[in-house]
Amino acid sequence: MAVTRYRSLLLAGLLALGSAVAVAQTQASLTAEQNRLARMEQSLENRRVEVEDIENELLSYEYKLEKAREALDKAQQKFEESRRELQQAELAHQQQANSDTERALNKAKHAFAMAERGVDSRTRRVEFIQSNYDELQGQLEAGRKAIAQTEGRLAAQKEKVDQMINAMLAKVDTAERKSAPVRSAPPVKKPPLPAPKPVAANTDAAKEADISKGAAEREVDPELLDYVKRERARMEKLLADGKEGKHTFRSLELKPAKGDPIPFEFLGHNQYRLVAPVEAGRQTYKINTWKFRRTIPADDDGERYVFIFDGRRLSRPRLVMYPEYVLPYLDK
């Protein structure tokens, strides 16, 4: 990132200005904006994963809807056939009533009632699947709109960071020009002076930097907060019946790049959970045979993250991740 590339140059230039307060304030401001940018990137990544999951679920519902409509068509055909057979049985019984025609009439009535029930049940199934499909379509549109908005916020934040870098570089350039030596006369040699002892940075500046850093660490991006709220609502709805269901895996473990594998806790309905510290940067998380790539902001280095593994669709399982420190903000 440009911030990392120019950090040493910027700090060296600011130190040349001779202001410890400026150094502390500039570093804190730049770090805060960089972290804010990383949060937006993380939120955009979460949104894209959500939209991809919705798109995959829509494909599944399209198949279900097609099969349900085919079943309804067959049920309606059977209903029409049983209706005609009932009419014929009624006519035959009216023309010549006997035990055989009565038995045939009762059988036709039963077949007609079963066919009618079949149409009703399959109609309700089509309506149920269609309703879910329409709801997913709405979620997809909302997700795509949120992605567009986040991309706009992200572009504006990147521009802000670039402007800060350019302003700092301009300040460094000005300071270097002012401190350039005059070549008109050779410098007069002076006796060597004892090396100055390092002076501690201004206490107020250091405190201000610490406060700014703490504020940045505690900052929760609204998109991230909404994401965690949606995931919590999904889990509460999924686990509301209190039934765990069968374990799909004998063991499910997160295999970090360093250290021992960490086992997941089974919650029910093929949902698994664990909490573990993370490292900053682009990370690959391996869970059994699946791999998931995620970006962790720099100020989350060492923070504890909640991992939720959704194993309902083994062809495309889902990994939900968010920092544990977000949880106290959910009910505010």
PDB file of C-alpha atoms in Angstrom, residues 54 57-72 120-139:
ATOM      1  CA  ILE A  54     -27.534 -15.542  -2.435  1.00  0.00           C
ATOM      2  CA  GLU A  57     -29.138 -20.167  -3.329  1.00  0.00           C
ATOM      3  CA  LEU A  58     -31.244 -18.594  -6.082  1.00  0.00           C
ATOM      4  CA  LEU A  59     -29.949 -21.207  -8.520  1.00  0.00           C
ATOM      5  CA  SER A  60     -31.053 -23.882  -6.077  1.00  0.00           C
ATOM      6  CA  TYR A  61     -34.503 -22.305  -5.742  1.00  0.00           C
ATOM      7  CA  GLU A  62     -34.856 -22.003  -9.512  1.00  0.00           C
ATOM      8  CA  TYR A  63     -34.373 -25.773  -9.755  1.00  0.00           C
ATOM      9  CA  LYS A  64     -36.815 -26.375  -6.864  1.00  0.00           C
ATOM     10  CA  LEU A  65     -39.372 -24.059  -8.458  1.00  0.00           C
ATOM     11  CA  GLU A  66     -39.090 -25.836 -11.807  1.00  0.00           C
ATOM     12  CA  LYS A  67     -39.596 -29.261 -10.201  1.00  0.00           C
ATOM     13  CA  ALA A  68     -42.480 -28.002  -8.043  1.00  0.00           C
ATOM     14  CA  ARG A  69     -44.278 -26.591 -11.090  1.00  0.00           C
ATOM     15  CA  GLU A  70     -43.794 -29.857 -12.963  1.00  0.00           C
ATOM     16  CA  ALA A  71     -45.271 -31.733  -9.991  1.00  0.00           C
ATOM     17  CA  LEU A  72     -48.205 -29.296  -9.913  1.00  0.00           C
ATOM     18  CA  ASP A 120     -53.736 -28.083  -3.068  1.00  0.00           C
ATOM     19  CA  SER A 121     -50.495 -29.303  -1.452  1.00  0.00           C
ATOM     20  CA  ARG A 122     -48.443 -28.817  -4.612  1.00  0.00           C
ATOM     21  CA  THR A 123     -49.956 -25.367  -5.163  1.00  0.00           C
ATOM     22  CA  ARG A 124     -48.913 -24.362  -1.639  1.00  0.00           C
ATOM     23  CA  ARG A 125     -45.413 -25.715  -2.273  1.00  0.00           C
ATOM     24  CA  VAL A 126     -45.060 -23.672  -5.461  1.00  0.00           C
ATOM     25  CA  GLU A 127     -46.294 -20.577  -3.626  1.00  0.00           C
ATOM     26  CA  PHE A 128     -43.863 -21.214  -0.740  1.00  0.00           C
ATOM     27  CA  ILE A 129     -40.866 -21.686  -3.039  1.00  0.00           C
ATOM     28  CA  GLN A 130     -41.898 -18.682  -5.150  1.00  0.00           C
ATOM     29  CA  SER A 131     -42.165 -16.541  -2.008  1.00  0.00           C
ATOM     30  CA  ASN A 132     -38.685 -17.567  -0.876  1.00  0.00           C
ATOM     31  CA  TYR A 133     -37.356 -17.004  -4.375  1.00  0.00           C
ATOM     32  CA  ASP A 134     -38.827 -13.489  -4.494  1.00  0.00           C
ATOM     33  CA  GLU A 135     -37.390 -12.746  -1.040  1.00  0.00           C
ATOM     34  CA  LEU A 136     -33.943 -13.860  -2.184  1.00  0.00           C
ATOM     35  CA  GLN A 137     -34.280 -11.679  -5.276  1.00  0.00           C
ATOM     36  CA  GLY A 138     -34.964  -8.723  -3.005  1.00  0.00           C
ATOM     37  CA  GLN A 139     -31.935  -9.586  -0.864  1.00  0.00           C
TER      38      GLN A 139
END
